[in-house]
mmCIF file of N, CA and C in Angstrom:
data_model
loop_
_atom_site.group_PDB
_atom_site.id
_atom_site.type_symbol
_atom_site.label_atom_id
_atom_site.label_comp_id
_atom_site.label_asym_id
_atom_site.label_seq_id
_atom_site.Cartn_x
_atom_site.Cartn_y
_atom_site.Cartn_z
ATOM 1 N N MET A 1 93.995 97.875 97.874
ATOM 2 C CA MET A 1 92.953 97.290 99.134
ATOM 3 C C MET A 1 91.930 97.431 99.595
ATOM 4 N N ASP A 2 91.897 96.681 100.274
ATOM 5 C CA ASP A 2 90.318 96.982 100.434
ATOM 6 C C ASP A 2 89.299 97.465 100.848
ATOM 7 N N ILE A 3 88.150 98.270 100.937
ATOM 8 C CA ILE A 3 87.360 99.264 101.589
ATOM 9 C C ILE A 3 87.716 99.464 103.380
ATOM 10 N N ASN A 4 87.134 98.203 104.106
ATOM 11 C CA ASN A 4 87.398 98.107 105.203
ATOM 12 C C ASN A 4 88.857 98.426 106.054
ATOM 13 N N TYR A 5 89.589 97.553 105.149
ATOM 14 C CA TYR A 5 91.446 98.108 105.517
ATOM 15 C C TYR A 5 91.991 99.589 105.565
ATOM 16 N N LEU A 6 91.438 99.634 104.046
ATOM 17 C CA LEU A 6 91.761 101.525 104.518
ATOM 18 C C LEU A 6 90.719 102.267 105.421
ATOM 19 N N ALA A 7 89.361 102.149 105.569
ATOM 20 C CA ALA A 7 88.494 102.386 106.854
ATOM 21 C C ALA A 7 89.539 102.470 108.471
ATOM 22 N N MET A 8 90.243 101.015 108.708
ATOM 23 C CA MET A 8 90.716 101.014 110.092
ATOM 24 C C MET A 8 91.665 101.726 109.413
ATOM 25 N N LEU A 9 92.600 101.822 108.121
ATOM 26 C CA LEU A 9 93.466 102.529 108.343
ATOM 27 C C LEU A 9 92.957 104.071 108.657
ATOM 28 N N LEU A 10 92.842 104.549 108.552
ATOM 29 C CA LEU A 10 92.506 105.862 108.571
ATOM 30 C C LEU A 10 91.272 106.046 109.385
ATOM 31 N N MET A 11 90.938 104.963 110.339
ATOM 32 C CA MET A 11 90.370 105.481 111.432
ATOM 33 C C MET A 11 91.987 105.220 112.771
ATOM 34 N N ALA A 12 92.647 104.653 112.039
ATOM 35 C CA ALA A 12 93.925 104.986 112.928
ATOM 36 C C ALA A 12 94.904 105.953 113.085
ATOM 37 N N LEU A 13 94.641 106.518 111.923
ATOM 38 C CA LEU A 13 95.655 107.772 111.349
ATOM 39 C C LEU A 13 94.457 108.937 111.689
ATOM 40 N N GLN A 14 93.419 108.934 112.450
ATOM 41 C CA GLN A 14 92.768 110.290 112.589
ATOM 42 C C GLN A 14 92.817 111.067 113.868
ATOM 43 N N PRO A 15 93.350 110.775 114.990
ATOM 44 C CA PRO A 15 93.890 110.702 116.597
ATOM 45 C C PRO A 15 95.238 111.660 116.699
ATOM 46 N N PHE A 16 96.438 110.598 115.306
ATOM 47 C CA PHE A 16 97.779 111.420 114.678
ATOM 48 C C PHE A 16 97.086 112.418 114.107
ATOM 49 N N ILE A 17 96.635 112.591 113.149
ATOM 50 C CA ILE A 17 96.000 113.475 112.072
ATOM 51 C C ILE A 17 95.536 115.261 113.416
ATOM 52 N N ILE A 18 94.755 114.535 113.765
ATOM 53 C CA ILE A 18 93.345 115.626 115.244
ATOM 54 C C ILE A 18 94.863 116.111 116.632
ATOM 55 N N TYR A 19 95.930 115.639 116.712
ATOM 56 C CA TYR A 19 96.911 115.448 117.700
ATOM 57 C C TYR A 19 97.432 116.778 117.137
ATOM 58 N N TYR A 20 98.045 116.543 115.634
ATOM 59 C CA TYR A 20 99.044 117.302 114.862
ATOM 60 C C TYR A 20 98.425 118.778 114.759
ATOM 61 N N THR A 21 97.644 118.679 114.193
ATOM 62 C CA THR A 21 96.644 119.574 114.168
ATOM 63 C C THR A 21 96.311 120.623 115.122
ATOM 64 N N VAL A 22 95.350 120.097 115.984
ATOM 65 C CA VAL A 22 95.216 120.661 117.591
ATOM 66 C C VAL A 22 95.781 120.831 118.781
ATOM 67 N N TYR A 23 96.968 120.098 119.077
ATOM 68 C CA TYR A 23 97.837 120.427 120.028
ATOM 69 C C TYR A 23 99.336 120.912 119.717
ATOM 70 N N LYS A 24 99.810 120.742 118.589
ATOM 71 C CA LYS A 24 100.950 121.447 117.981
ATOM 72 C C LYS A 24 100.916 122.639 117.812
ATOM 73 N N SER A 25 102.839 123.137 118.468
ATOM 74 C CA SER A 25 101.889 124.487 118.510
ATOM 75 C C SER A 25 102.490 125.276 117.195
ATOM 76 N N ASN A 26 102.026 125.559 116.126
ATOM 77 C CA ASN A 26 102.027 126.439 114.808
ATOM 78 C C ASN A 26 102.665 128.011 114.995
ATOM 79 N N GLU A 27 104.015 128.025 114.601
ATOM 80 C CA GLU A 27 104.237 129.296 114.082
ATOM 81 C C GLU A 27 104.045 129.681 113.416
ATOM 82 N N LYS A 28 103.546 128.951 112.174
ATOM 83 C CA LYS A 28 103.487 129.364 110.944
ATOM 84 C C LYS A 28 101.992 130.148 110.438
ATOM 85 N N SER A 29 101.260 130.262 110.228
ATOM 86 C CA SER A 29 99.696 131.194 109.340
ATOM 87 C C SER A 29 98.786 130.686 109.790
ATOM 88 N N LYS A 30 97.858 130.601 110.280
ATOM 89 C CA LYS A 30 96.254 130.271 110.174
ATOM 90 C C LYS A 30 95.714 129.717 109.067
ATOM 91 N N SER A 31 96.130 129.929 108.077
ATOM 92 C CA SER A 31 95.699 128.988 106.710
ATOM 93 C C SER A 31 96.573 127.839 106.630
ATOM 94 N N ASP A 32 97.937 127.585 107.046
ATOM 95 C CA ASP A 32 98.570 126.497 107.198
ATOM 96 C C ASP A 32 97.412 125.424 108.265
ATOM 97 N N ASN A 33 97.367 126.289 109.973
ATOM 98 C CA ASN A 33 96.695 125.179 110.114
ATOM 99 C C ASN A 33 95.555 124.487 109.717
ATOM 100 N N GLU A 34 94.679 125.498 108.756
ATOM 101 C CA GLU A 34 93.679 124.625 108.261
ATOM 102 C C GLU A 34 94.127 123.821 107.534
ATOM 103 N N PHE A 35 94.480 123.949 106.831
ATOM 104 C CA PHE A 35 95.177 123.246 105.670
ATOM 105 C C PHE A 35 95.360 122.125 106.002
ATOM 106 N N HIS A 36 96.242 121.536 107.851
ATOM 107 C CA HIS A 36 96.175 120.218 108.230
ATOM 108 C C HIS A 36 95.140 119.950 108.795
ATOM 109 N N GLN A 37 93.732 120.947 109.045
ATOM 110 C CA GLN A 37 92.638 120.618 110.186
ATOM 111 C C GLN A 37 91.859 119.160 108.312
ATOM 112 N N SER A 38 92.421 120.098 107.248
ATOM 113 C CA SER A 38 91.049 119.705 106.033
ATOM 114 C C SER A 38 92.012 118.067 106.418
ATOM 115 N N PHE A 39 92.917 117.822 106.842
ATOM 116 C CA PHE A 39 92.818 115.868 106.285
ATOM 117 C C PHE A 39 92.086 115.374 107.317
ATOM 118 N N ILE A 40 91.274 116.070 108.057
ATOM 119 C CA ILE A 40 89.954 115.247 108.852
ATOM 120 C C ILE A 40 88.961 114.914 107.769
ATOM 121 N N THR A 41 88.860 115.421 106.806
ATOM 122 C CA THR A 41 87.059 115.716 105.670
ATOM 123 C C THR A 41 88.105 114.842 104.466
ATOM 124 N N ILE A 42 88.888 114.917 104.310
ATOM 125 C CA ILE A 42 89.491 113.885 102.847
ATOM 126 C C ILE A 42 89.071 111.956 102.756
ATOM 127 N N PRO A 43 89.105 112.000 103.940
ATOM 128 C CA PRO A 43 88.395 110.258 103.420
ATOM 129 C C PRO A 43 87.820 110.182 102.418
ATOM 130 N N PRO A 44 86.573 110.725 102.614
ATOM 131 C CA PRO A 44 85.400 110.436 101.422
ATOM 132 C C PRO A 44 85.529 110.180 100.235
ATOM 133 N N SER A 45 86.801 111.389 100.156
ATOM 134 C CA SER A 45 87.420 111.436 98.552
ATOM 135 C C SER A 45 87.782 109.726 97.857
ATOM 136 N N PHE A 46 88.237 109.232 99.071
ATOM 137 C CA PHE A 46 89.016 108.135 98.475
ATOM 138 C C PHE A 46 88.015 107.107 97.970
ATOM 139 N N SER A 47 86.445 107.178 98.675
ATOM 140 C CA SER A 47 85.451 106.303 97.250
ATOM 141 C C SER A 47 85.159 106.248 96.238
ATOM 142 N N PHE A 48 85.961 106.691 95.034
ATOM 143 C CA PHE A 48 86.100 106.865 93.662
ATOM 144 C C PHE A 48 86.408 105.878 93.198
ATOM 145 N N PHE A 49 87.727 105.471 93.855
ATOM 146 C CA PHE A 49 88.963 104.536 93.818
ATOM 147 C C PHE A 49 88.038 102.876 93.771
ATOM 148 N N TYR A 50 86.593 103.268 94.617
ATOM 149 C CA TYR A 50 85.933 101.977 94.793
ATOM 150 C C TYR A 50 84.688 102.261 94.265
ATOM 151 N N PHE A 51 84.958 102.410 92.952
ATOM 152 C CA PHE A 51 83.676 103.127 92.547
ATOM 153 C C PHE A 51 82.252 101.446 92.123
ATOM 154 N N GLU A 52 82.936 100.316 92.031
ATOM 155 C CA GLU A 52 82.251 99.281 91.959
ATOM 156 C C GLU A 52 81.210 99.290 93.268
ATOM 157 N N GLN A 53 81.689 99.586 94.422
ATOM 158 C CA GLN A 53 81.107 99.713 95.741
ATOM 159 C C GLN A 53 81.377 101.050 96.206
ATOM 160 N N PHE A 54 80.258 101.895 95.665
ATOM 161 C CA PHE A 54 80.558 103.308 95.690
ATOM 162 C C PHE A 54 79.695 104.206 96.732
ATOM 163 N N GLY A 55 78.419 103.787 96.720
ATOM 164 C CA GLY A 55 77.455 103.594 98.186
ATOM 165 C C GLY A 55 77.963 103.655 99.268
ATOM 166 N N TYR A 56 78.089 102.366 99.297
ATOM 167 C CA TYR A 56 79.311 101.591 100.865
ATOM 168 C C TYR A 56 80.331 102.211 100.919
ATOM 169 N N ALA A 57 81.202 102.175 100.218
ATOM 170 C CA ALA A 57 82.782 102.874 100.244
ATOM 171 C C ALA A 57 82.685 104.255 101.226
ATOM 172 N N PHE A 58 81.566 105.198 100.500
ATOM 173 C CA PHE A 58 81.713 106.254 100.349
ATOM 174 C C PHE A 58 80.838 106.637 101.959
ATOM 175 N N ALA A 59 79.519 105.920 102.221
ATOM 176 C CA ALA A 59 79.452 105.623 103.962
ATOM 177 C C ALA A 59 80.003 105.536 104.834
ATOM 178 N N ILE A 60 81.133 104.582 104.414
ATOM 179 C CA ILE A 60 81.848 103.921 105.564
ATOM 180 C C ILE A 60 83.079 105.070 105.443
ATOM 181 N N LEU A 61 83.511 105.844 104.617
ATOM 182 C CA LEU A 61 84.442 106.754 104.474
ATOM 183 C C LEU A 61 83.721 108.609 105.479
ATOM 184 N N THR A 62 82.444 108.244 104.668
ATOM 185 C CA THR A 62 82.558 109.589 105.642
ATOM 186 C C THR A 62 82.599 109.459 107.105
ATOM 187 N N VAL A 63 81.734 107.859 107.475
ATOM 188 C CA VAL A 63 81.799 108.183 108.582
ATOM 189 C C VAL A 63 83.098 108.354 109.964
ATOM 190 N N VAL A 64 84.234 107.759 108.740
ATOM 191 C CA VAL A 64 85.494 107.833 108.774
ATOM 192 C C VAL A 64 85.712 109.257 109.783
ATOM 193 N N ALA A 65 85.240 110.416 108.743
ATOM 194 C CA ALA A 65 85.370 111.639 109.138
ATOM 195 C C ALA A 65 84.781 112.582 109.779
ATOM 196 N N LEU A 66 83.406 111.618 109.601
ATOM 197 C CA LEU A 66 82.738 112.322 111.070
ATOM 198 C C LEU A 66 83.171 111.657 112.049
ATOM 199 N N LEU A 67 83.716 110.914 112.540
ATOM 200 C CA LEU A 67 84.114 110.363 113.795
ATOM 201 C C LEU A 67 85.640 111.460 114.092
ATOM 202 N N GLY A 68 86.364 111.812 113.218
ATOM 203 C CA GLY A 68 86.950 112.895 113.834
ATOM 204 C C GLY A 68 86.928 113.860 113.546
ATOM 205 N N ILE A 69 85.780 114.568 113.393
ATOM 206 C CA ILE A 69 85.217 115.688 113.837
ATOM 207 C C ILE A 69 84.544 115.471 115.350
ATOM 208 N N ALA A 70 83.907 114.228 115.125
ATOM 209 C CA ALA A 70 83.327 114.231 116.593
ATOM 210 C C ALA A 70 85.096 114.143 117.463
ATOM 211 N N LEU A 71 85.578 113.947 117.704
ATOM 212 C CA LEU A 71 86.701 113.365 118.322
ATOM 213 C C LEU A 71 87.556 114.966 118.322
ATOM 214 N N SER A 72 87.672 115.650 117.167
ATOM 215 C CA SER A 72 88.397 117.099 117.471
ATOM 216 C C SER A 72 87.187 117.364 118.315
ATOM 217 N N GLN A 73 85.612 117.969 118.708
ATOM 218 C CA GLN A 73 84.977 117.909 119.319
ATOM 219 C C GLN A 73 84.812 118.030 120.557
ATOM 220 N N ILE A 74 85.378 116.690 120.938
ATOM 221 C CA ILE A 74 85.483 116.500 122.128
ATOM 222 C C ILE A 74 87.092 116.936 122.760
ATOM 223 N N ILE A 75 87.608 117.091 122.649
ATOM 224 C CA ILE A 75 88.759 117.834 122.948
ATOM 225 C C ILE A 75 89.009 118.839 122.401
ATOM 226 N N ARG A 76 87.547 119.874 122.581
ATOM 227 C CA ARG A 76 88.074 121.564 122.177
ATOM 228 C C ARG A 76 88.884 122.055 122.769
ATOM 229 N N LYS A 77 88.110 121.955 124.456
ATOM 230 C CA LYS A 77 88.574 122.061 124.903
ATOM 231 C C LYS A 77 89.866 122.298 125.892
ATOM 232 N N THR A 78 90.148 121.622 125.508
ATOM 233 C CA THR A 78 92.288 121.573 125.691
ATOM 234 C C THR A 78 92.633 122.226 124.655
ATOM 235 N N ALA A 79 92.390 121.701 123.505
ATOM 236 C CA ALA A 79 93.384 122.082 122.408
ATOM 237 C C ALA A 79 93.774 123.462 122.538
ATOM 238 N N GLY A 80 94.932 123.464 121.708
ATOM 239 C CA GLY A 80 95.778 124.986 121.959
ATOM 240 C C GLY A 80 94.889 125.628 120.545
ATOM 241 N N ASN A 81 94.617 125.132 119.039
ATOM 242 C CA ASN A 81 94.254 125.145 118.230
ATOM 243 C C ASN A 81 92.898 125.090 117.825
ATOM 244 N N ALA A 82 92.195 126.016 117.652
ATOM 245 C CA ALA A 82 90.826 125.118 117.452
ATOM 246 C C ALA A 82 89.977 124.990 116.226
ATOM 247 N N VAL A 83 89.410 123.998 116.227
ATOM 248 C CA VAL A 83 89.219 123.599 115.140
ATOM 249 C C VAL A 83 87.571 123.881 114.638
ATOM 250 N N GLU A 84 87.891 124.360 113.654
ATOM 251 C CA GLU A 84 86.506 124.969 112.685
ATOM 252 C C GLU A 84 85.820 123.663 111.799
ATOM 253 N N VAL A 85 84.511 123.720 112.404
ATOM 254 C CA VAL A 85 83.520 122.402 111.896
ATOM 255 C C VAL A 85 83.060 123.059 110.612
ATOM 256 N N LYS A 86 82.346 124.197 110.424
ATOM 257 C CA LYS A 86 81.880 124.824 109.362
ATOM 258 C C LYS A 86 83.366 124.688 108.491
ATOM 259 N N SER A 87 83.626 124.961 108.388
ATOM 260 C CA SER A 87 85.260 125.248 107.402
ATOM 261 C C SER A 87 85.354 123.959 106.723
ATOM 262 N N LEU A 88 85.373 123.205 108.029
ATOM 263 C CA LEU A 88 86.040 121.700 107.621
ATOM 264 C C LEU A 88 85.109 120.920 106.740
ATOM 265 N N LEU A 89 83.843 121.279 106.950
ATOM 266 C CA LEU A 89 83.056 120.462 106.091
ATOM 267 C C LEU A 89 82.578 121.178 105.128
ATOM 268 N N VAL A 90 82.724 122.482 104.750
ATOM 269 C CA VAL A 90 83.046 123.247 103.135
ATOM 270 C C VAL A 90 83.980 122.272 102.587
ATOM 271 N N PHE A 91 85.062 122.636 103.251
ATOM 272 C CA PHE A 91 86.200 122.512 102.750
ATOM 273 C C PHE A 91 85.890 120.477 102.480
ATOM 274 N N GLY A 92 85.803 119.862 103.123
ATOM 275 C CA GLY A 92 85.216 118.457 102.229
ATOM 276 C C GLY A 92 84.178 118.267 101.281
ATOM 277 N N THR A 93 83.435 119.173 101.598
ATOM 278 C CA THR A 93 82.444 118.922 100.705
ATOM 279 C C THR A 93 83.158 119.603 98.877
ATOM 280 N N ALA A 94 84.011 120.592 99.176
ATOM 281 C CA ALA A 94 84.330 120.766 97.561
ATOM 282 C C ALA A 94 85.607 119.835 97.673
ATOM 283 N N TRP A 95 86.297 119.550 98.375
ATOM 284 C CA TRP A 95 87.300 118.399 97.884
ATOM 285 C C TRP A 95 86.424 117.285 97.059
ATOM 286 N N PHE A 96 85.807 116.825 97.581
ATOM 287 C CA PHE A 96 85.170 116.223 97.289
ATOM 288 C C PHE A 96 84.598 116.374 96.019
ATOM 289 N N CYS A 97 83.878 116.910 95.702
ATOM 290 C CA CYS A 97 83.097 117.530 94.537
ATOM 291 C C CYS A 97 84.447 117.779 93.217
ATOM 292 N N ASN A 98 85.856 118.283 93.384
ATOM 293 C CA ASN A 98 86.621 118.134 92.773
ATOM 294 C C ASN A 98 87.258 116.719 92.399
ATOM 295 N N PHE A 99 87.369 116.148 93.563
ATOM 296 C CA PHE A 99 87.627 115.099 93.730
ATOM 297 C C PHE A 99 87.149 114.042 92.386
ATOM 298 N N GLY A 100 85.925 113.961 92.181
ATOM 299 C CA GLY A 100 85.178 114.014 91.511
ATOM 300 C C GLY A 100 84.735 113.831 90.018
ATOM 301 N N ILE A 101 85.057 115.211 89.758
ATOM 302 C CA ILE A 101 85.319 115.788 88.897
ATOM 303 C C ILE A 101 86.359 115.630 88.012
ATOM 304 N N GLY A 102 87.343 115.172 88.760
ATOM 305 C CA GLY A 102 88.921 115.006 88.703
ATOM 306 C C GLY A 102 88.981 114.010 87.998
ATOM 307 N N TYR A 103 87.852 112.225 88.480
ATOM 308 C CA TYR A 103 88.135 110.845 88.649
ATOM 309 C C TYR A 103 86.564 111.039 86.988
ATOM 310 N N ILE A 104 85.973 111.925 86.810
ATOM 311 C CA ILE A 104 85.650 111.359 85.547
ATOM 312 C C ILE A 104 85.872 112.161 84.459
ATOM 313 N N ILE A 105 86.783 112.793 84.771
ATOM 314 C CA ILE A 105 87.769 113.748 83.037
ATOM 315 C C ILE A 105 88.473 112.284 82.901
ATOM 316 N N ILE A 106 89.203 111.909 84.010
ATOM 317 C CA ILE A 106 90.087 110.478 83.762
ATOM 318 C C ILE A 106 89.772 109.607 83.382
ATOM 319 N N SER A 107 88.304 109.472 83.637
ATOM 320 C CA SER A 107 87.798 107.844 83.125
ATOM 321 C C SER A 107 87.176 108.076 81.759
ATOM 322 N N PHE A 108 86.801 109.445 81.300
ATOM 323 C CA PHE A 108 86.341 109.797 80.092
ATOM 324 C C PHE A 108 87.688 109.646 79.378
ATOM 325 N N PHE A 109 88.757 110.257 79.224
ATOM 326 C CA PHE A 109 90.627 110.227 78.249
ATOM 327 C C PHE A 109 90.494 108.452 78.556
ATOM 328 N N LEU A 110 90.581 107.901 79.253
ATOM 329 C CA LEU A 110 90.900 106.377 79.628
ATOM 330 C C LEU A 110 89.880 105.913 78.963
ATOM 331 N N VAL A 111 88.367 105.924 78.882
ATOM 332 C CA VAL A 111 87.565 105.321 77.984
ATOM 333 C C VAL A 111 87.538 105.830 76.567
ATOM 334 N N LEU A 112 87.740 106.940 75.979
ATOM 335 C CA LEU A 112 88.300 107.349 74.597
ATOM 336 C C LEU A 112 89.803 106.426 74.288
ATOM 337 N N GLN A 113 90.282 106.739 75.135
ATOM 338 C CA GLN A 113 91.719 105.552 74.879
ATOM 339 C C GLN A 113 91.373 104.641 73.939
ATOM 340 N N ILE A 114 91.190 103.442 75.319
ATOM 341 C CA ILE A 114 90.726 102.182 74.459
ATOM 342 C C ILE A 114 89.529 102.164 74.012
ATOM 343 N N LEU A 115 88.745 102.881 73.697
ATOM 344 C CA LEU A 115 87.872 102.880 72.384
ATOM 345 C C LEU A 115 88.894 102.886 71.353
ATOM 346 N N GLN A 116 89.847 104.008 71.622
ATOM 347 C CA GLN A 116 91.040 103.788 70.234
ATOM 348 C C GLN A 116 91.377 103.037 70.026
ATOM 349 N N THR A 117 91.571 102.097 70.781
ATOM 350 C CA THR A 117 92.981 101.272 70.626
ATOM 351 C C THR A 117 91.640 99.884 69.641
ATOM 352 N N LEU A 118 90.769 99.697 69.882
ATOM 353 C CA LEU A 118 89.654 98.763 69.782
ATOM 354 C C LEU A 118 89.731 98.990 68.539
ATOM 355 N N ARG A 119 89.204 100.643 68.151
ATOM 356 C CA ARG A 119 88.996 100.595 66.837
ATOM 357 C C ARG A 119 90.438 100.871 66.151
ATOM 358 N N LYS A 120 91.638 100.602 66.208
ATOM 359 C CA LYS A 120 92.590 100.239 65.831
ATOM 360 C C LYS A 120 92.885 98.963 65.427
ATOM 361 N N SER A 121 92.433 97.688 66.339
ATOM 362 C CA SER A 121 92.271 96.934 66.055
ATOM 363 C C SER A 121 91.725 95.987 65.333
ATOM 364 N N GLN A 122 90.249 96.952 64.907
ATOM 365 C CA GLN A 122 89.679 96.201 64.092
ATOM 366 C C GLN A 122 89.904 96.236 62.957
ATOM 367 N N ARG A 123 90.390 97.640 62.424
ATOM 368 C CA ARG A 123 91.063 98.080 61.245
ATOM 369 C C ARG A 123 92.414 97.053 60.903
ATOM 370 N N LEU A 124 92.308 96.574 61.574
ATOM 371 C CA LEU A 124 93.913 95.280 61.519
ATOM 372 C C LEU A 124 93.267 94.275 60.781
ATOM 373 N N TYR A 125 91.949 93.632 61.989
ATOM 374 C CA TYR A 125 91.493 92.620 61.326
ATOM 375 C C TYR A 125 90.477 92.909 60.068
ATOM 376 N N CYS A 126 90.448 93.717 59.806
ATOM 377 C CA CYS A 126 89.364 93.909 58.395
ATOM 378 C C CYS A 126 90.254 94.340 57.324
ATOM 379 N N LEU A 127 91.602 93.856 57.333
ATOM 380 C CA LEU A 127 92.764 94.073 56.327
ATOM 381 C C LEU A 127 92.922 93.365 55.970
#
């Protein structure tokens, strides 16, 4: 999927996510509501899937997340559940770092596997 199509899809989903987290009455605990609110700030983490154009993807998906936060702040006066911007930004930053570390670890093991495959194929040619 192209980064522009992903950004448009996430922009279309943001109002539904905000409606679900802000207006939906939760009988569950506050931590469940914070978990649902965290989906507003996850989009920048998807930029790792577009590593060739990481800066562009990160900028576009960060704007998507910031527009979601801005929308949640615009409607906060009529909202049943308050959106905590500070906790959202902390969660988004932590999620981005964790996703990045996971991406680096996975890419490291993939490179090792490719190198081992190349070494085995070179041994076959040497025999």
